[in-house]
PDB file of C-alpha atoms in Angstrom:
ATOM      1  CA  ASP S   1    -132.647-111.701  78.843  1.00 67.00           C
ATOM      2  CA  GLN S   2    -129.159-110.333  81.953  1.00 75.00           C
ATOM      3  CA  GLN S   3    -126.296-111.628  80.998  1.00 90.00           C
ATOM      4  CA  VAL S   4    -125.143-110.079  84.594  1.00 94.00           C
ATOM      5  CA  LYS S   5    -127.046-110.992  87.747  1.00 94.00           C
ATOM      6  CA  GLN S   6    -126.823-110.009  91.198  1.00 95.00           C
ATOM      7  CA  ASN S   7    -128.906-112.390  92.671  1.00 92.00           C
ATOM      8  CA  SER S   8    -128.642-110.045  96.356  1.00 95.00           C
ATOM      9  CA  PRO S   9    -130.599-106.849  96.574  1.00 94.00           C
ATOM     10  CA  SER S  10    -129.382-106.489  99.920  1.00 96.00           C
ATOM     11  CA  LEU S  11    -126.792-107.228 102.445  1.00 97.00           C
ATOM     12  CA  SER S  12    -126.224-106.696 105.926  1.00 98.00           C
ATOM     13  CA  VAL S  13    -122.590-107.664 107.793  1.00 98.00           C
ATOM     14  CA  GLN S  14    -121.288-106.782 110.928  1.00 98.00           C
ATOM     15  CA  GLU S  15    -118.241-103.973 111.019  1.00 97.00           C
ATOM     16  CA  GLY S  16    -115.397-105.968 111.287  1.00 97.00           C
ATOM     17  CA  ARG S  17    -116.575-109.461 109.225  1.00 98.00           C
ATOM     18  CA  ILE S  18    -116.293-110.173 106.017  1.00 98.00           C
ATOM     19  CA  SER S  19    -118.932-108.692 103.510  1.00 98.00           C
ATOM     20  CA  ILE S  20    -119.035-111.441 100.244  1.00 98.00           C
ATOM     21  CA  LEU S  21    -120.902-109.745  97.253  1.00 98.00           C
ATOM     22  CA  ASN S  22    -121.930-112.341  94.516  1.00 98.00           C
ATOM     23  CA  CYS S  23    -121.975-111.964  90.126  1.00 97.00           C
ATOM     24  CA  ASP S  24    -123.384-114.135  87.409  1.00 97.00           C
ATOM     25  CA  TYR S  25    -122.167-113.936  84.007  1.00 96.00           C
ATOM     26  CA  THR S  26    -123.878-115.276  80.808  1.00 93.00           C
ATOM     27  CA  ASN S  27    -121.305-114.316  77.649  1.00 85.00           C
ATOM     28  CA  SER S  28    -118.066-115.953  77.530  1.00 84.00           C
ATOM     29  CA  MET S  29    -116.969-113.380  74.975  1.00 85.00           C
ATOM     30  CA  PHE S  30    -116.732-110.928  78.535  1.00 89.00           C
ATOM     31  CA  ASP S  31    -113.146-110.068  78.721  1.00 87.00           C
ATOM     32  CA  TYR S  32    -112.550-107.993  81.823  1.00 90.00           C
ATOM     33  CA  PHE S  33    -115.348-107.976  84.806  1.00 94.00           C
ATOM     34  CA  LEU S  34    -115.079-104.759  87.399  1.00 94.00           C
ATOM     35  CA  TRP S  35    -117.077-104.011  91.047  1.00 96.00           C
ATOM     36  CA  TYR S  36    -118.143-100.362  91.108  1.00 94.00           C
ATOM     37  CA  LYS S  37    -119.331 -99.165  93.992  1.00 95.00           C
ATOM     38  CA  LYS S  38    -122.411 -96.475  94.396  1.00 91.00           C
ATOM     39  CA  TYR S  39    -123.446 -93.545  96.619  1.00 89.00           C
ATOM     40  CA  PRO S  40    -126.896 -91.892  95.942  1.00 83.00           C
ATOM     41  CA  ALA S  41    -126.268 -88.798  94.269  1.00 77.00           C
ATOM     42  CA  GLU S  42    -123.206 -89.495  93.121  1.00 83.00           C
ATOM     43  CA  GLY S  43    -121.692 -91.632  90.160  1.00 87.00           C
ATOM     44  CA  PRO S  44    -120.619 -95.404  90.213  1.00 89.00           C
ATOM     45  CA  THR S  45    -116.779 -95.009  91.428  1.00 90.00           C
ATOM     46  CA  PHE S  46    -114.497 -98.070  89.990  1.00 90.00           C
ATOM     47  CA  LEU S  47    -113.187-100.722  92.751  1.00 94.00           C
ATOM     48  CA  ILE S  48    -111.358-103.421  91.394  1.00 94.00           C
ATOM     49  CA  SER S  49    -111.107-105.786  88.320  1.00 93.00           C
ATOM     50  CA  ILE S  50    -109.849-108.563  86.761  1.00 94.00           C
ATOM     51  CA  SER S  51    -108.971-110.111  83.935  1.00 92.00           C
ATOM     52  CA  SER S  52    -110.743-113.500  82.469  1.00 92.00           C
ATOM     53  CA  ILE S  53    -107.429-115.092  82.108  1.00 93.00           C
ATOM     54  CA  LYS S  54    -106.579-114.580  86.491  1.00 95.00           C
ATOM     55  CA  ASP S  55    -108.881-116.263  89.372  1.00 96.00           C
ATOM     56  CA  LYS S  56    -108.102-114.054  91.801  1.00 97.00           C
ATOM     57  CA  ASN S  57    -107.444-110.131  92.074  1.00 96.00           C
ATOM     58  CA  GLU S  58    -106.651-108.743  95.492  1.00 97.00           C
ATOM     59  CA  ASP S  59    -106.380-104.822  96.725  1.00 95.00           C
ATOM     60  CA  GLY S  60    -106.293-103.681 100.251  1.00 97.00           C
ATOM     61  CA  ARG S  61    -109.305-104.646 101.790  1.00 97.00           C
ATOM     62  CA  PHE S  62    -110.814-106.254  98.408  1.00 97.00           C
ATOM     63  CA  THR S  63    -110.410-109.388  96.886  1.00 98.00           C
ATOM     64  CA  VAL S  64    -112.448-110.923  93.635  1.00 98.00           C
ATOM     65  CA  PHE S  65    -112.737-113.959  93.035  1.00 98.00           C
ATOM     66  CA  LEU S  66    -113.626-115.842  89.496  1.00 97.00           C
ATOM     67  CA  ASN S  67    -114.763-119.298  88.754  1.00 97.00           C
ATOM     68  CA  LYS S  68    -114.825-119.036  84.663  1.00 94.00           C
ATOM     69  CA  SER S  69    -116.430-122.848  84.692  1.00 94.00           C
ATOM     70  CA  ALA S  70    -119.185-121.443  87.268  1.00 96.00           C
ATOM     71  CA  LYS S  71    -119.709-118.421  85.244  1.00 96.00           C
ATOM     72  CA  HIS S  72    -119.318-116.496  88.449  1.00 97.00           C
ATOM     73  CA  LEU S  73    -117.050-113.894  90.806  1.00 97.00           C
ATOM     74  CA  SER S  74    -117.637-112.452  94.251  1.00 98.00           C
ATOM     75  CA  LEU S  75    -116.216-109.758  95.646  1.00 98.00           C
ATOM     76  CA  HIS S  76    -114.848-109.822  99.322  1.00 98.00           C
ATOM     77  CA  ILE S  77    -114.487-106.845 101.420  1.00 98.00           C
ATOM     78  CA  VAL S  78    -112.576-108.042 105.322  1.00 97.00           C
ATOM     79  CA  PRO S  79    -112.754-106.060 107.326  1.00 98.00           C
ATOM     80  CA  SER S  80    -116.051-104.546 106.451  1.00 98.00           C
ATOM     81  CA  GLN S  81    -115.917-100.915 107.539  1.00 97.00           C
ATOM     82  CA  PRO S  82    -119.693 -98.953 107.942  1.00 96.00           C
ATOM     83  CA  GLY S  83    -118.077 -96.277 105.035  1.00 95.00           C
ATOM     84  CA  ASP S  84    -118.438 -99.822 102.792  1.00 97.00           C
ATOM     85  CA  SER S  85    -122.394 -99.113 103.045  1.00 97.00           C
ATOM     86  CA  ALA S  86    -123.355 -98.454  99.461  1.00 96.00           C
ATOM     87  CA  VAL S  87    -124.411-100.532  96.396  1.00 95.00           C
ATOM     88  CA  TYR S  88    -122.294-102.394  94.456  1.00 97.00           C
ATOM     89  CA  PHE S  89    -122.698-103.604  90.884  1.00 95.00           C
ATOM     90  CA  CYS S  90    -120.537-106.132  88.992  1.00 96.00           C
ATOM     91  CA  ALA S  91    -120.109-105.217  85.770  1.00 94.00           C
ATOM     92  CA  ALA S  92    -118.809-106.874  82.790  1.00 92.00           C
ATOM     93  CA  ARG S  93    -116.872-105.901  79.901  1.00 88.00           C
ATOM     94  CA  SER S  94    -117.252-107.238  75.809  1.00 81.00           C
ATOM     95  CA  SER S  95    -114.161-107.888  74.311  1.00 73.00           C
ATOM     96  CA  GLY S  96    -115.511-105.669  71.026  1.00 66.00           C
ATOM     97  CA  SER S  97    -113.446-102.841  70.121  1.00 58.00           C
ATOM     98  CA  ALA S  98    -116.124-100.609  71.890  1.00 60.00           C
ATOM     99  CA  ARG S  99    -115.712-101.861  75.093  1.00 68.00           C
ATOM    100  CA  GLN S 100    -118.970-101.623  76.940  1.00 77.00           C
ATOM    101  CA  LEU S 101    -119.976-102.393  80.129  1.00 85.00           C
ATOM    102  CA  THR S 102    -123.281-104.691  80.731  1.00 89.00           C
ATOM    103  CA  PHE S 103    -123.889-104.284  84.384  1.00 92.00           C
ATOM    104  CA  GLY S 104    -125.596-106.048  87.180  1.00 94.00           C
ATOM    105  CA  SER S 105    -128.831-104.675  89.159  1.00 92.00           C
ATOM    106  CA  GLY S 106    -126.785-103.707  91.810  1.00 94.00           C
ATOM    107  CA  THR S 107    -126.276-104.946  95.562  1.00 96.00           C
ATOM    108  CA  GLN S 108    -127.012-102.738  98.589  1.00 96.00           C
ATOM    109  CA  LEU S 109    -124.635-103.699 101.307  1.00 97.00           C
ATOM    110  CA  THR S 110    -125.312-102.632 104.963  1.00 97.00           C
ATOM    111  CA  VAL S 111    -121.856-102.693 107.148  1.00 97.00           C
ATOM    112  CA  LEU S 112    -123.608-101.687 110.944  1.00 96.00           C
ATOM    113  CA  PRO S 113    -121.428-100.336 113.648  1.00 91.00           C
TER     114      PRO S 113
ATOM    115  CA  ASP A   1    -107.873 -83.602  86.781  1.00 65.00           C
ATOM    116  CA  THR A   2    -109.077 -86.932  86.581  1.00 69.00           C
ATOM    117  CA  GLU A   3    -112.782 -86.020  86.352  1.00 89.00           C
ATOM    118  CA  VAL A   4    -115.833 -86.238  84.716  1.00 95.00           C
ATOM    119  CA  THR A   5    -117.757 -83.235  85.113  1.00 96.00           C
ATOM    120  CA  GLN A   6    -121.282 -82.846  83.703  1.00 97.00           C
ATOM    121  CA  THR A   7    -123.921 -80.159  84.367  1.00 97.00           C
ATOM    122  CA  PRO A   8    -126.706 -79.618  85.063  1.00 97.00           C
ATOM    123  CA  LYS A   9    -126.637 -81.820  88.202  1.00 95.00           C
ATOM    124  CA  HIS A  10    -130.571 -81.899  87.912  1.00 96.00           C
ATOM    125  CA  LEU A  11    -132.794 -80.198  84.692  1.00 97.00           C
ATOM    126  CA  VAL A  12    -136.454 -80.393  85.229  1.00 96.00           C
ATOM    127  CA  MET A  13    -138.406 -79.766  81.542  1.00 95.00           C
ATOM    128  CA  GLY A  14    -141.476 -80.061  80.285  1.00 93.00           C
ATOM    129  CA  MET A  15    -142.708 -82.415  76.894  1.00 92.00           C
ATOM    130  CA  THR A  16    -142.742 -79.395  74.522  1.00 91.00           C
ATOM    131  CA  ASN A  17    -138.983 -78.451  75.640  1.00 91.00           C
ATOM    132  CA  LYS A  18    -135.110 -78.844  73.573  1.00 95.00           C
ATOM    133  CA  LYS A  19    -132.300 -79.364  76.524  1.00 96.00           C
ATOM    134  CA  SER A  20    -128.448 -80.037  76.275  1.00 97.00           C
ATOM    135  CA  LEU A  21    -126.784 -82.426  79.000  1.00 98.00           C
ATOM    136  CA  LYS A  22    -123.108 -82.067  78.762  1.00 98.00           C
ATOM    137  CA  CYS A  23    -119.991 -84.170  79.962  1.00 98.00           C
ATOM    138  CA  GLU A  24    -116.097 -83.078  79.674  1.00 97.00           C
ATOM    139  CA  GLN A  25    -113.240 -85.108  80.853  1.00 96.00           C
ATOM    140  CA  HIS A  26    -109.282 -83.683  80.371  1.00 92.00           C
ATOM    141  CA  MET A  27    -107.934 -87.463  81.093  1.00 90.00           C
ATOM    142  CA  GLY A  28    -106.952 -88.033  77.257  1.00 89.00           C
ATOM    143  CA  HIS A  29    -109.948 -90.451  77.079  1.00 90.00           C
ATOM    144  CA  ARG A  30    -110.980 -91.466  73.819  1.00 90.00           C
ATOM    145  CA  ALA A  31    -113.939 -93.193  74.773  1.00 89.00           C
ATOM    146  CA  MET A  32    -116.970 -91.635  75.475  1.00 93.00           C
ATOM    147  CA  TYR A  33    -119.887 -93.286  77.095  1.00 93.00           C
ATOM    148  CA  TRP A  34    -124.023 -92.433  77.633  1.00 96.00           C
ATOM    149  CA  TYR A  35    -125.801 -94.387  80.564  1.00 95.00           C
ATOM    150  CA  LYS A  36    -129.107 -93.764  81.797  1.00 95.00           C
ATOM    151  CA  GLN A  37    -130.374 -95.399  85.080  1.00 92.00           C
ATOM    152  CA  LYS A  38    -133.990 -95.516  86.485  1.00 91.00           C
ATOM    153  CA  ALA A  39    -134.164 -95.922  90.611  1.00 85.00           C
ATOM    154  CA  LYS A  40    -133.338 -99.696  92.281  1.00 80.00           C
ATOM    155  CA  LYS A  41    -131.681-100.189  88.731  1.00 86.00           C
ATOM    156  CA  PRO A  42    -128.394-101.510  86.581  1.00 88.00           C
ATOM    157  CA  PRO A  43    -126.906 -98.361  84.483  1.00 90.00           C
ATOM    158  CA  GLU A  44    -128.031 -99.507  80.759  1.00 91.00           C
ATOM    159  CA  LEU A  45    -125.958 -97.985  77.890  1.00 91.00           C
ATOM    160  CA  MET A  46    -127.635 -95.622  75.663  1.00 95.00           C
ATOM    161  CA  PHE A  47    -124.111 -94.630  73.103  1.00 94.00           C
ATOM    162  CA  VAL A  48    -120.711 -95.237  72.843  1.00 91.00           C
ATOM    163  CA  TYR A  49    -118.037 -92.912  71.366  1.00 92.00           C
ATOM    164  CA  SER A  50    -114.755 -93.630  70.586  1.00 88.00           C
ATOM    165  CA  TYR A  51    -112.225 -91.255  69.061  1.00 90.00           C
ATOM    166  CA  GLU A  52    -115.080 -88.972  68.392  1.00 93.00           C
ATOM    167  CA  LYS A  53    -117.470 -91.657  66.431  1.00 92.00           C
ATOM    168  CA  LEU A  54    -120.606 -93.029  67.573  1.00 92.00           C
ATOM    169  CA  SER A  55    -119.753 -96.665  67.849  1.00 86.00           C
ATOM    170  CA  ILE A  56    -122.588 -98.038  69.405  1.00 83.00           C
ATOM    171  CA  ASN A  57    -125.972 -96.762  69.527  1.00 86.00           C
ATOM    172  CA  GLU A  58    -128.152 -98.786  71.584  1.00 84.00           C
ATOM    173  CA  SER A  59    -131.441 -98.542  69.956  1.00 86.00           C
ATOM    174  CA  VAL A  60    -131.941 -95.069  71.361  1.00 93.00           C
ATOM    175  CA  PRO A  61    -135.208 -93.567  70.178  1.00 94.00           C
ATOM    176  CA  SER A  62    -134.063 -90.080  67.992  1.00 94.00           C
ATOM    177  CA  ARG A  63    -135.563 -87.696  71.038  1.00 95.00           C
ATOM    178  CA  PHE A  64    -132.380 -88.245  72.028  1.00 97.00           C
ATOM    179  CA  SER A  65    -128.994 -87.137  70.009  1.00 96.00           C
ATOM    180  CA  PRO A  66    -126.188 -87.542  70.885  1.00 97.00           C
ATOM    181  CA  GLU A  67    -122.972 -85.118  69.855  1.00 97.00           C
ATOM    182  CA  CYS A  68    -118.861 -85.392  70.250  1.00 96.00           C
ATOM    183  CA  PRO A  69    -117.822 -81.930  69.215  1.00 95.00           C
ATOM    184  CA  ASN A  70    -114.111 -82.772  70.123  1.00 93.00           C
ATOM    185  CA  SER A  71    -112.024 -84.916  72.274  1.00 90.00           C
ATOM    186  CA  SER A  72    -112.759 -83.697  75.194  1.00 95.00           C
ATOM    187  CA  LEU A  73    -116.290 -82.860  75.334  1.00 97.00           C
ATOM    188  CA  LEU A  74    -119.465 -85.235  74.958  1.00 97.00           C
ATOM    189  CA  ASN A  75    -123.011 -83.907  74.434  1.00 98.00           C
ATOM    190  CA  LEU A  76    -126.506 -85.598  75.170  1.00 98.00           C
ATOM    191  CA  HIS A  77    -129.694 -83.226  73.328  1.00 97.00           C
ATOM    192  CA  LEU A  78    -133.065 -84.010  74.515  1.00 97.00           C
ATOM    193  CA  HIS A  79    -136.433 -83.096  72.925  1.00 95.00           C
ATOM    194  CA  ALA A  80    -139.972 -84.313  73.169  1.00 94.00           C
ATOM    195  CA  LEU A  81    -139.293 -86.440  75.782  1.00 95.00           C
ATOM    196  CA  GLN A  82    -141.901 -88.465  77.916  1.00 95.00           C
ATOM    197  CA  PRO A  83    -141.677 -88.679  81.736  1.00 96.00           C
ATOM    198  CA  GLU A  84    -140.648 -91.968  81.181  1.00 95.00           C
ATOM    199  CA  ASP A  85    -137.399 -90.978  80.432  1.00 96.00           C
ATOM    200  CA  SER A  86    -136.987 -89.297  83.717  1.00 97.00           C
ATOM    201  CA  ALA A  87    -133.650 -90.910  84.995  1.00 96.00           C
ATOM    202  CA  LEU A  88    -130.274 -90.217  86.234  1.00 94.00           C
ATOM    203  CA  TYR A  89    -128.477 -89.923  83.086  1.00 96.00           C
ATOM    204  CA  LEU A  90    -124.717 -90.809  83.484  1.00 95.00           C
ATOM    205  CA  CYS A  91    -121.597 -89.614  81.723  1.00 96.00           C
ATOM    206  CA  ALA A  92    -118.092 -91.580  81.386  1.00 94.00           C
ATOM    207  CA  SER A  93    -114.772 -92.202  79.816  1.00 92.00           C
ATOM    208  CA  SER A  94    -112.308 -94.647  79.418  1.00 88.00           C
ATOM    209  CA  HIS A  95    -109.300 -95.331  77.256  1.00 81.00           C
ATOM    210  CA  PRO A  96    -110.500 -97.528  74.271  1.00 69.00           C
ATOM    211  CA  GLY A  97    -108.681-101.317  75.661  1.00 64.00           C
ATOM    212  CA  GLN A  98    -107.791 -99.959  78.806  1.00 64.00           C
ATOM    213  CA  GLY A  99    -110.971-100.288  80.168  1.00 57.00           C
ATOM    214  CA  HIS A 100    -110.351-103.063  82.570  1.00 61.00           C
ATOM    215  CA  TYR A 101    -109.585 -99.830  84.642  1.00 65.00           C
ATOM    216  CA  GLY A 102    -112.508 -99.302  84.725  1.00 73.00           C
ATOM    217  CA  TYR A 103    -114.724 -96.763  83.235  1.00 85.00           C
ATOM    218  CA  THR A 104    -114.516 -92.675  85.390  1.00 89.00           C
ATOM    219  CA  PHE A 105    -118.255 -91.626  85.685  1.00 92.00           C
ATOM    220  CA  GLY A 106    -119.472 -87.821  86.309  1.00 94.00           C
ATOM    221  CA  SER A 107    -122.298 -87.504  88.860  1.00 93.00           C
ATOM    222  CA  GLY A 108    -124.994 -87.642  86.659  1.00 95.00           C
ATOM    223  CA  THR A 109    -127.679 -85.450  85.892  1.00 96.00           C
ATOM    224  CA  ARG A 110    -130.554 -86.068  87.624  1.00 95.00           C
ATOM    225  CA  LEU A 111    -133.375 -85.625  84.685  1.00 96.00           C
ATOM    226  CA  THR A 112    -137.312 -84.981  85.582  1.00 96.00           C
ATOM    227  CA  VAL A 113    -139.830 -84.705  82.643  1.00 96.00           C
ATOM    228  CA  VAL A 114    -142.807 -82.813  83.296  1.00 95.00           C
TER     229      VAL A 114
END
């Protein structure tokens, strides 16, 4: 049973426009949600996170929104740039002592010049 | 130093071989993790070490044997693997309790079992 789901395997966006990546989760015990970006043959790179007690966190071009009642979060990238093309993973952190992350299946974002 | 270093980057091994994957970080992180990632799939947690003690083993077969010799090093010993164990093996580290800043991942070891 997937506790973190990314239902869109791919997304294409024109350069300069907004990219919106979505993620749904089922476990109410997650205390932090994170987004990672991954290029081929590299490890995931941390992008931005949000606490479960917040509904928005912004860092430059990246904003994450959390809707706890819907168990849904989204990553907005604006404006999108060709260098943003990568696989984006949503991850949720367990609130137990080990703090392990559970990842979604990823969304391949392609930003077209 | 803000990196997690994994060696080797690529490894090809036979099903009867014994090999080890190594992971090193010098950020003072006291939690270290092994993840396995198959193509077009998310990373899957294998093991968690917290303060050099194994705290989570996600029902990983015994042909994978983790070891944390000190707070900077994490090894994964491999023995009698199967071809389906071929994958990207990722090491990560974090401060226990501060994982909301995100793990730091290494670039991974691409393992092929023949």
